[in-house]
Amino acid sequence: MATKLSDILNQESSGIMFPFKAGVKPVKTEQQVYTPTDGIMNVKGMAYEGPDATITYGSEEQGFPRQLKEIEKGMLPQFDQTKFPDKGMGRIETPVPTTEMTSTVTEPDKPIMDPCPPGFKLDPIKKICVPIVQPKSDTRQVGPTNPPRNIGPAANAVSKVADEIYKLRDKGGVFGNLDVDGRITLEIDNSSILSNFGFLGKFIDEAFIRGPADKKFLDTFGGGKESPYSKEQLDGIAVTKIKDGKLKATFNQKGRQNFDNIATGESLKGNLASTQKKDSRGNIILADNGQPMIVGPIRVTPFGTTGGTTAPKKKMDTRNFAERRALLMRDRTKKPTTGTTKPGTKSAPKKKGSSGTSGPPKGTRFSNVSRTKTANTGSGSSKAFSARGINRPGR
């Protein structure tokens, strides 16, 4: 039993920290140290494998170019010297210089922001904006690049109706084709020439040309969901599709007025090809906001309406046919009588004791009787009557 404190602590530490001390083998901590001459420096007579040149720089007169110099004898003495060229006989090569990087520094006389509008550039000498010269192509442009055209389904529908109205110019015009109710009916045909080439042509026309055009026309003037106009704006306009595939558009007086209002609105938007302004090359002239400019007239009226929504009504004659005929026959059989007194003349006063009756005969019709007061040259005053077409007795 251990009596010394050091022995007790040694036993305690051995049992707690190293419980398996008796079974643990000692570990060697020796480390092999390499000297700077080990490795490549200790090679003797072996063949060299590695880069065959070193980097050098030329003289000051040459501009200190970067060069590659072949390894010569004596430069690596630990390797086999027979594999190297003699001293001073090694090749020296100047590699191809790399592309110089362009400077991104802005020139002091060049503005950071180009002040010129599109299509112009700043002349560095004149300090003004000059047009950019466009390269000339071998192919010559034929015709305008942006010719007038109808823009949107509403403009196409308006133009189609206007074309049908124009066809009536030799058939009495609009008013010569009105029915008894004051309505006009137009047939709209959106088919193309492809419809004349058999079944296949009709199929292509219906699928890609006529069918989409009919749908857009019906949506525009038929009050569909895609129509840009309200029911009030389309009041008086009815569009249906008939058996032969054409569209039938009917317009009453209010419908014609509403149609002319729609045509005017499309023209003011610059959507109608007939009122778009062109330049000398036939291209559409655009305003600053990008909208096509237009020419007169301001109001476009294919139906010729001048304003209002209803036609002017004439005063109706409430008399029946028999009454009108009787009045007409009476005026024709009426004959003027002789010896009439002109209006405004004085008639002689009736003498006392005269026999007979005075006044117009029976059946005489007064048409314009006026009473006037005249002063008599004798004593007192008397009333005189004048009538057109009345015979005076005793004259």
Tab-separated table of C-alpha atoms in Angstrom:
chain	number	residue	atom	x	y	z
A	1	MET	CA	0.000	0.000	0.000
A	2	ALA	CA	1.352	3.327	-0.948
A	3	THR	CA	2.080	5.651	1.903
A	4	LYS	CA	3.554	8.609	0.094
A	5	LEU	CA	1.388	11.272	-1.383
A	6	SER	CA	3.218	11.106	-4.663
A	7	ASP	CA	2.544	7.415	-4.986
A	8	ILE	CA	-1.133	7.925	-4.190
A	9	LEU	CA	-1.513	10.649	-6.816
A	10	ASN	CA	0.342	8.507	-9.325
A	11	GLN	CA	-2.038	5.640	-8.764
A	12	GLU	CA	-5.111	7.903	-8.933
A	13	SER	CA	-4.028	9.478	-12.164
A	14	SER	CA	-3.136	6.154	-13.670
A	15	GLY	CA	-6.498	4.659	-12.868
A	16	ILE	CA	-8.625	7.607	-14.007
A	17	MET	CA	-6.794	8.941	-17.040
A	18	PHE	CA	-5.139	5.755	-18.249
A	19	PRO	CA	-7.258	2.805	-17.229
A	20	PHE	CA	-5.690	0.595	-19.897
A	21	LYS	CA	-2.167	1.714	-19.395
A	22	ALA	CA	-0.852	-1.770	-19.101
A	23	GLY	CA	-2.169	-2.671	-22.612
A	24	VAL	CA	-1.094	0.439	-24.560
A	25	LYS	CA	2.029	0.150	-26.673
A	26	PRO	CA	4.475	3.066	-26.704
A	27	VAL	CA	4.180	5.374	-29.772
A	28	LYS	CA	7.272	6.622	-31.632
A	29	THR	CA	7.218	10.349	-32.401
A	30	GLU	CA	10.305	10.502	-34.565
A	31	GLN	CA	9.803	12.535	-37.805
A	32	GLN	CA	11.934	12.225	-40.919
A	33	VAL	CA	13.300	15.614	-41.891
A	34	TYR	CA	14.143	16.425	-45.546
A	35	THR	CA	16.872	18.873	-46.417
A	36	PRO	CA	16.621	21.485	-49.234
A	37	THR	CA	19.019	19.408	-51.325
A	38	ASP	CA	16.772	16.390	-51.355
A	39	GLY	CA	14.566	15.629	-54.389
A	40	ILE	CA	15.552	17.215	-57.711
A	41	MET	CA	18.881	18.419	-56.312
A	42	ASN	CA	19.971	14.890	-55.388
A	43	VAL	CA	19.226	13.446	-58.896
A	44	LYS	CA	22.363	12.186	-60.566
A	45	GLY	CA	22.575	11.365	-64.294
A	46	MET	CA	18.862	10.826	-64.914
A	47	ALA	CA	17.160	11.985	-68.115
A	48	TYR	CA	15.288	15.302	-67.723
A	49	GLU	CA	11.525	15.358	-68.243
A	50	GLY	CA	9.769	18.693	-67.996
A	51	PRO	CA	9.622	22.168	-69.580
A	52	ASP	CA	12.353	22.673	-72.162
A	53	ALA	CA	12.573	26.473	-71.932
A	54	THR	CA	12.792	29.290	-69.428
A	55	ILE	CA	11.307	32.792	-69.550
A	56	THR	CA	13.688	35.667	-70.293
A	57	TYR	CA	13.293	39.282	-71.479
A	58	GLY	CA	15.010	41.051	-74.329
A	59	SER	CA	17.137	44.169	-74.277
A	60	GLU	CA	15.991	47.721	-73.741
A	61	GLU	CA	16.421	48.494	-77.449
A	62	GLN	CA	14.035	45.672	-78.230
A	63	GLY	CA	11.476	46.977	-75.758
A	64	PHE	CA	12.055	44.221	-73.195
A	65	PRO	CA	10.035	41.619	-75.077
A	66	ARG	CA	9.126	38.432	-73.293
A	67	GLN	CA	11.086	35.467	-74.687
A	68	LEU	CA	11.453	31.703	-74.234
A	69	LYS	CA	15.041	30.404	-74.027
A	70	GLU	CA	15.822	26.716	-74.483
A	71	ILE	CA	17.501	24.997	-71.524
A	72	GLU	CA	21.218	24.522	-72.249
A	73	LYS	CA	23.999	22.427	-70.730
A	74	GLY	CA	24.998	23.491	-67.257
A	75	MET	CA	21.630	24.942	-66.352
A	76	LEU	CA	20.472	21.673	-64.755
A	77	PRO	CA	23.708	19.817	-63.910
A	78	GLN	CA	21.989	16.991	-61.956
A	79	PHE	CA	20.398	15.609	-65.163
A	80	ASP	CA	21.923	13.920	-68.158
A	81	GLN	CA	23.727	16.752	-70.007
A	82	THR	CA	23.750	14.960	-73.338
A	83	LYS	CA	20.077	15.784	-73.762
A	84	PHE	CA	20.637	19.584	-73.707
A	85	PRO	CA	22.154	21.790	-76.416
A	86	ASP	CA	25.562	23.348	-75.877
A	87	LYS	CA	25.813	26.565	-73.942
A	88	GLY	CA	24.893	29.554	-76.109
A	89	MET	CA	23.300	27.332	-78.764
A	90	GLY	CA	19.812	27.197	-77.278
A	91	ARG	CA	16.935	28.638	-79.264
A	92	ILE	CA	15.336	31.921	-78.246
A	93	GLU	CA	11.756	32.542	-79.409
A	94	THR	CA	9.469	35.524	-78.972
A	95	PRO	CA	5.848	34.415	-78.624
A	96	VAL	CA	3.039	36.149	-80.615
A	97	PRO	CA	1.876	39.117	-78.525
A	98	THR	CA	-1.693	38.990	-77.242
A	99	THR	CA	-4.351	41.474	-78.421
A	100	GLU	CA	-4.100	44.734	-76.591
A	101	MET	CA	-7.133	45.584	-74.446
A	102	THR	CA	-8.976	48.671	-75.579
A	103	SER	CA	-9.274	51.456	-73.090
A	104	THR	CA	-12.755	52.103	-71.704
A	105	VAL	CA	-11.915	55.629	-70.629
A	106	THR	CA	-14.243	58.189	-72.263
A	107	GLU	CA	-12.552	60.737	-74.417
A	108	PRO	CA	-12.696	64.195	-72.852
A	109	ASP	CA	-14.219	65.863	-75.965
A	110	LYS	CA	-16.869	63.196	-76.514
A	111	PRO	CA	-20.166	63.727	-74.643
A	112	ILE	CA	-21.308	60.958	-72.345
A	113	MET	CA	-24.928	61.232	-73.625
A	114	ASP	CA	-25.684	61.517	-77.327
A	115	PRO	CA	-27.724	64.746	-77.691
A	116	CYS	CA	-28.908	63.926	-81.205
A	117	PRO	CA	-32.359	62.484	-82.011
A	118	PRO	CA	-32.776	59.029	-83.544
A	119	GLY	CA	-31.370	58.850	-87.050
A	120	PHE	CA	-28.714	61.527	-86.358
A	121	LYS	CA	-25.228	61.526	-84.884
A	122	LEU	CA	-22.959	64.238	-83.485
A	123	ASP	CA	-20.263	65.466	-85.838
A	124	PRO	CA	-17.108	65.781	-83.674
A	125	ILE	CA	-15.709	68.545	-85.883
A	126	LYS	CA	-18.792	70.643	-86.656
A	127	LYS	CA	-20.342	69.939	-83.223
A	128	ILE	CA	-23.780	69.571	-84.796
A	129	CYS	CA	-26.173	66.671	-85.392
A	130	VAL	CA	-25.922	65.247	-88.896
A	131	PRO	CA	-28.066	62.493	-90.489
A	132	ILE	CA	-26.725	58.968	-90.291
A	133	VAL	CA	-25.911	57.757	-93.786
A	134	GLN	CA	-27.798	54.526	-94.395
A	135	PRO	CA	-25.969	51.858	-96.392
A	136	LYS	CA	-27.408	51.452	-99.851
A	137	SER	CA	-28.676	47.980	-100.601
A	138	ASP	CA	-28.506	46.296	-103.969
A	139	THR	CA	-32.274	45.699	-104.044
A	140	ARG	CA	-34.324	48.814	-104.770
A	141	GLN	CA	-37.421	49.395	-102.660
A	142	VAL	CA	-40.546	49.420	-104.808
A	143	GLY	CA	-43.571	51.231	-103.421
A	144	PRO	CA	-44.196	52.586	-99.915
A	145	THR	CA	-43.053	50.722	-96.827
A	146	ASN	CA	-45.993	51.869	-94.663
A	147	PRO	CA	-48.961	52.470	-96.997
A	148	PRO	CA	-52.424	53.561	-95.778
A	149	ARG	CA	-54.553	50.702	-94.487
A	150	ASN	CA	-57.526	50.089	-92.220
A	151	ILE	CA	-56.405	49.532	-88.648
A	152	GLY	CA	-58.581	47.294	-86.489
A	153	PRO	CA	-61.762	45.268	-87.078
A	154	ALA	CA	-64.050	48.303	-86.619
A	155	ALA	CA	-62.278	50.236	-89.393
A	156	ASN	CA	-62.470	47.199	-91.701
A	157	ALA	CA	-66.203	46.840	-91.034
A	158	VAL	CA	-66.832	50.551	-91.668
A	159	SER	CA	-64.860	50.403	-94.911
A	160	LYS	CA	-66.808	47.344	-96.060
A	161	VAL	CA	-70.160	49.079	-95.540
A	162	ALA	CA	-68.869	52.235	-97.259
A	163	ASP	CA	-67.866	50.151	-100.302
A	164	GLU	CA	-71.371	48.699	-100.547
A	165	ILE	CA	-72.900	52.175	-100.273
A	166	TYR	CA	-70.628	53.382	-103.074
A	167	LYS	CA	-71.945	50.616	-105.349
A	168	LEU	CA	-75.448	52.137	-105.066
A	169	ARG	CA	-74.432	55.421	-106.704
A	170	ASP	CA	-75.863	54.317	-110.097
A	171	LYS	CA	-78.931	52.659	-108.547
A	172	GLY	CA	-80.536	55.653	-106.894
A	173	GLY	CA	-78.114	56.009	-103.987
A	174	VAL	CA	-79.093	55.481	-100.374
A	175	PHE	CA	-82.484	57.190	-100.525
A	176	GLY	CA	-83.395	55.424	-103.733
A	177	ASN	CA	-83.048	52.046	-101.997
A	178	LEU	CA	-85.052	52.722	-98.843
A	179	ASP	CA	-88.040	50.524	-98.110
A	180	VAL	CA	-91.459	51.793	-97.002
A	181	ASP	CA	-90.250	51.958	-93.388
A	182	GLY	CA	-87.229	54.115	-94.269
A	183	ARG	CA	-84.704	51.298	-93.841
A	184	ILE	CA	-81.899	50.224	-96.159
A	185	THR	CA	-80.455	46.701	-96.339
A	186	LEU	CA	-76.949	45.962	-97.591
A	187	GLU	CA	-75.360	42.590	-98.376
A	188	ILE	CA	-71.780	42.263	-97.121
A	189	ASP	CA	-69.617	39.657	-98.871
A	190	ASN	CA	-66.228	39.050	-97.214
A	191	SER	CA	-65.220	36.161	-99.466
A	192	SER	CA	-62.063	36.269	-101.573
A	193	ILE	CA	-61.201	34.983	-105.018
A	194	LEU	CA	-60.203	31.656	-103.480
A	195	SER	CA	-63.879	30.762	-103.074
A	196	ASN	CA	-64.087	30.295	-106.867
A	197	PHE	CA	-61.555	27.437	-106.927
A	198	GLY	CA	-63.560	24.419	-105.954
A	199	PHE	CA	-64.010	22.760	-102.599
A	200	LEU	CA	-60.444	23.329	-101.411
A	201	GLY	CA	-60.553	27.036	-102.285
A	202	LYS	CA	-63.857	27.499	-100.458
A	203	PHE	CA	-62.500	25.669	-97.422
A	204	ILE	CA	-59.383	27.848	-97.233
A	205	ASP	CA	-61.442	31.009	-97.791
A	206	GLU	CA	-63.958	30.099	-95.085
A	207	ALA	CA	-61.278	29.049	-92.588
A	208	PHE	CA	-58.771	31.873	-92.983
A	209	ILE	CA	-60.407	34.842	-94.785
A	210	ARG	CA	-64.197	34.944	-94.936
A	211	GLY	CA	-64.920	33.234	-91.639
A	212	PRO	CA	-62.703	35.486	-89.439
A	213	ALA	CA	-63.890	38.621	-91.310
A	214	ASP	CA	-67.574	37.712	-90.803
A	215	LYS	CA	-66.985	37.062	-87.095
A	216	LYS	CA	-65.290	40.422	-86.600
A	217	PHE	CA	-68.086	42.210	-88.490
A	218	LEU	CA	-70.766	40.509	-86.386
A	219	ASP	CA	-68.865	41.262	-83.176
A	220	THR	CA	-68.485	44.926	-84.141
A	221	PHE	CA	-71.992	45.813	-85.375
A	222	GLY	CA	-73.954	42.910	-83.931
A	223	GLY	CA	-73.325	43.981	-80.334
A	224	GLY	CA	-71.086	41.022	-79.432
A	225	LYS	CA	-68.871	40.768	-76.378
A	226	GLU	CA	-65.856	41.993	-78.339
A	227	SER	CA	-67.691	45.006	-79.787
A	228	PRO	CA	-66.078	48.329	-78.827
A	229	TYR	CA	-69.461	50.089	-78.979
A	230	SER	CA	-72.419	50.196	-76.608
A	231	LYS	CA	-76.028	49.299	-77.388
A	232	GLU	CA	-76.922	52.986	-77.665
A	233	GLN	CA	-74.192	53.516	-80.252
A	234	LEU	CA	-75.467	50.535	-82.269
A	235	ASP	CA	-79.154	51.406	-81.987
A	236	GLY	CA	-80.895	51.032	-85.338
A	237	ILE	CA	-78.279	48.639	-86.790
A	238	ALA	CA	-79.113	44.942	-87.286
A	239	VAL	CA	-76.701	42.360	-88.735
A	240	THR	CA	-77.590	38.744	-89.583
A	241	LYS	CA	-76.070	35.956	-91.661
A	242	ILE	CA	-78.170	34.650	-94.548
A	243	LYS	CA	-78.199	31.234	-96.228
A	244	ASP	CA	-75.644	31.924	-98.963
A	245	GLY	CA	-73.068	32.861	-96.326
A	246	LYS	CA	-73.287	36.617	-96.853
A	247	LEU	CA	-74.099	39.127	-94.135
A	248	LYS	CA	-77.236	41.259	-94.203
A	249	ALA	CA	-76.887	44.648	-92.525
A	250	THR	CA	-80.044	46.741	-92.046
A	251	PHE	CA	-79.990	50.424	-91.053
A	252	ASN	CA	-82.926	52.654	-90.176
A	253	GLN	CA	-82.637	56.439	-89.905
A	254	LYS	CA	-81.135	56.303	-86.423
A	255	GLY	CA	-78.870	53.428	-87.413
A	256	ARG	CA	-77.512	55.410	-90.358
A	257	GLN	CA	-76.811	58.342	-88.069
A	258	ASN	CA	-75.049	56.071	-85.560
A	259	PHE	CA	-73.020	54.439	-88.328
A	260	ASP	CA	-71.799	57.813	-89.590
A	261	ASN	CA	-70.823	58.713	-86.012
A	262	ILE	CA	-68.820	55.467	-85.747
A	263	ALA	CA	-67.133	56.131	-89.098
A	264	THR	CA	-66.203	59.643	-87.965
A	265	GLY	CA	-64.737	58.307	-84.720
A	266	GLU	CA	-62.599	55.746	-86.538
A	267	SER	CA	-61.371	58.447	-88.901
A	268	LEU	CA	-60.392	60.770	-86.043
A	269	LYS	CA	-58.379	57.916	-84.507
A	270	GLY	CA	-56.463	57.566	-87.779
A	271	ASN	CA	-57.788	54.051	-88.413
A	272	LEU	CA	-59.468	54.624	-91.803
A	273	ALA	CA	-57.244	54.243	-94.850
A	274	SER	CA	-59.362	56.712	-96.843
A	275	THR	CA	-58.559	59.632	-94.508
A	276	GLN	CA	-54.958	58.827	-93.502
A	277	LYS	CA	-52.402	61.444	-94.496
A	278	LYS	CA	-49.577	60.331	-96.815
A	279	ASP	CA	-46.164	61.690	-97.726
A	280	SER	CA	-44.708	61.965	-101.219
A	281	ARG	CA	-43.673	58.288	-101.133
A	282	GLY	CA	-47.138	57.079	-100.177
A	283	ASN	CA	-46.338	56.270	-96.550
A	284	ILE	CA	-48.557	57.158	-93.600
A	285	ILE	CA	-47.445	60.326	-91.799
A	286	LEU	CA	-47.346	59.695	-88.051
A	287	ALA	CA	-47.878	62.326	-85.368
A	288	ASP	CA	-45.599	62.783	-82.351
A	289	ASN	CA	-47.673	60.300	-80.341
A	290	GLY	CA	-47.331	57.642	-83.047
A	291	GLN	CA	-50.942	57.978	-84.245
A	292	PRO	CA	-51.534	58.332	-88.020
A	293	MET	CA	-52.378	61.853	-89.102
A	294	ILE	CA	-55.586	62.440	-91.093
A	295	VAL	CA	-56.881	64.741	-93.817
A	296	GLY	CA	-60.312	66.274	-94.222
A	297	PRO	CA	-63.202	66.017	-93.974
A	298	ILE	CA	-63.483	65.954	-90.219
A	299	ARG	CA	-66.889	64.257	-90.348
A	300	VAL	CA	-67.138	61.073	-92.417
A	301	THR	CA	-70.701	60.305	-93.541
A	302	PRO	CA	-71.033	57.311	-95.899
A	303	PHE	CA	-74.828	57.490	-95.456
A	304	GLY	CA	-74.885	61.272	-95.925
A	305	THR	CA	-76.471	62.149	-92.583
A	306	THR	CA	-76.053	65.701	-91.352
A	307	GLY	CA	-76.950	65.380	-87.681
A	308	GLY	CA	-79.767	64.321	-85.428
A	309	THR	CA	-81.101	60.839	-84.939
A	310	THR	CA	-84.564	61.006	-86.538
A	311	ALA	CA	-85.820	62.058	-89.956
A	312	PRO	CA	-87.788	65.328	-90.195
A	313	LYS	CA	-91.520	64.638	-90.106
A	314	LYS	CA	-94.001	66.381	-92.434
A	315	LYS	CA	-97.288	67.761	-91.161
A	316	MET	CA	-99.864	65.076	-91.732
A	317	ASP	CA	-103.206	65.903	-93.450
A	318	THR	CA	-105.873	64.353	-91.236
A	319	ARG	CA	-108.686	64.780	-93.820
A	320	ASN	CA	-109.827	61.665	-95.577
A	321	PHE	CA	-109.694	61.139	-99.306
A	322	ALA	CA	-113.341	62.073	-99.963
A	323	GLU	CA	-112.963	65.426	-98.204
A	324	ARG	CA	-109.781	66.301	-100.045
A	325	ARG	CA	-111.373	65.355	-103.398
A	326	ALA	CA	-114.498	67.448	-102.745
A	327	LEU	CA	-112.446	70.533	-101.906
A	328	LEU	CA	-110.331	70.039	-105.002
A	329	MET	CA	-113.361	69.726	-107.318
A	330	ARG	CA	-115.059	72.801	-105.783
A	331	ASP	CA	-111.951	74.927	-106.409
A	332	ARG	CA	-111.805	73.750	-110.036
A	333	THR	CA	-115.489	74.508	-110.815
A	334	LYS	CA	-115.447	77.925	-109.192
A	335	LYS	CA	-115.622	80.735	-111.830
A	336	PRO	CA	-114.804	84.390	-111.256
A	337	THR	CA	-117.786	86.836	-111.572
A	338	THR	CA	-117.795	90.081	-113.559
A	339	GLY	CA	-118.218	93.551	-112.185
A	340	THR	CA	-116.514	92.845	-108.916
A	341	THR	CA	-115.336	95.614	-106.691
A	342	LYS	CA	-111.697	95.725	-105.984
A	343	PRO	CA	-110.676	95.454	-102.371
A	344	GLY	CA	-110.351	98.829	-100.660
A	345	THR	CA	-112.838	100.715	-102.896
A	346	LYS	CA	-115.904	102.523	-101.551
A	347	SER	CA	-119.364	101.371	-102.477
A	348	ALA	CA	-122.324	103.743	-102.923
A	349	PRO	CA	-124.606	104.048	-99.882
A	350	LYS	CA	-128.042	102.544	-100.172
A	351	LYS	CA	-130.738	105.061	-101.235
A	352	LYS	CA	-133.960	105.386	-99.350
A	353	GLY	CA	-137.018	103.990	-101.039
A	354	SER	CA	-135.163	101.771	-103.388
A	355	SER	CA	-136.747	98.500	-104.102
A	356	GLY	CA	-135.142	95.084	-104.058
A	357	THR	CA	-132.644	93.541	-101.744
A	358	SER	CA	-129.028	94.374	-101.407
A	359	GLY	CA	-126.073	92.171	-100.770
A	360	PRO	CA	-124.529	89.255	-102.600
A	361	PRO	CA	-126.692	86.631	-104.270
A	362	LYS	CA	-127.285	83.299	-102.656
A	363	GLY	CA	-124.459	80.803	-102.906
A	364	THR	CA	-121.718	83.459	-103.006
A	365	ARG	CA	-118.675	82.367	-100.923
A	366	PHE	CA	-116.819	85.024	-99.015
A	367	SER	CA	-113.148	84.483	-99.320
A	368	ASN	CA	-111.691	87.724	-98.039
A	369	VAL	CA	-114.018	90.222	-96.420
A	370	SER	CA	-112.688	93.265	-94.622
A	371	ARG	CA	-114.576	95.992	-92.828
A	372	THR	CA	-113.278	99.558	-93.036
A	373	LYS	CA	-114.510	102.782	-91.613
A	374	THR	CA	-114.720	105.763	-93.945
A	375	ALA	CA	-115.721	109.372	-93.333
A	376	ASN	CA	-118.659	110.754	-95.391
A	377	THR	CA	-118.445	114.274	-96.837
A	378	GLY	CA	-122.057	114.971	-95.845
A	379	SER	CA	-123.424	115.314	-92.390
A	380	GLY	CA	-122.901	112.431	-90.053
A	381	SER	CA	-120.906	109.296	-90.801
A	382	SER	CA	-121.754	106.021	-92.491
A	383	LYS	CA	-120.193	102.561	-92.695
A	384	ALA	CA	-119.073	101.179	-96.005
A	385	PHE	CA	-118.370	97.546	-96.780
A	386	SER	CA	-116.094	96.196	-99.465
A	387	ALA	CA	-115.912	92.576	-100.532
A	388	ARG	CA	-113.990	90.756	-103.199
A	389	GLY	CA	-116.180	89.139	-105.775
A	390	ILE	CA	-119.512	90.753	-104.649
A	391	ASN	CA	-121.932	92.321	-107.181
A	392	ARG	CA	-123.468	95.593	-106.139
A	393	PRO	CA	-127.047	96.228	-107.227
A	394	GLY	CA	-127.815	99.328	-109.256
A	395	ARG	CA	-124.340	99.602	-110.712
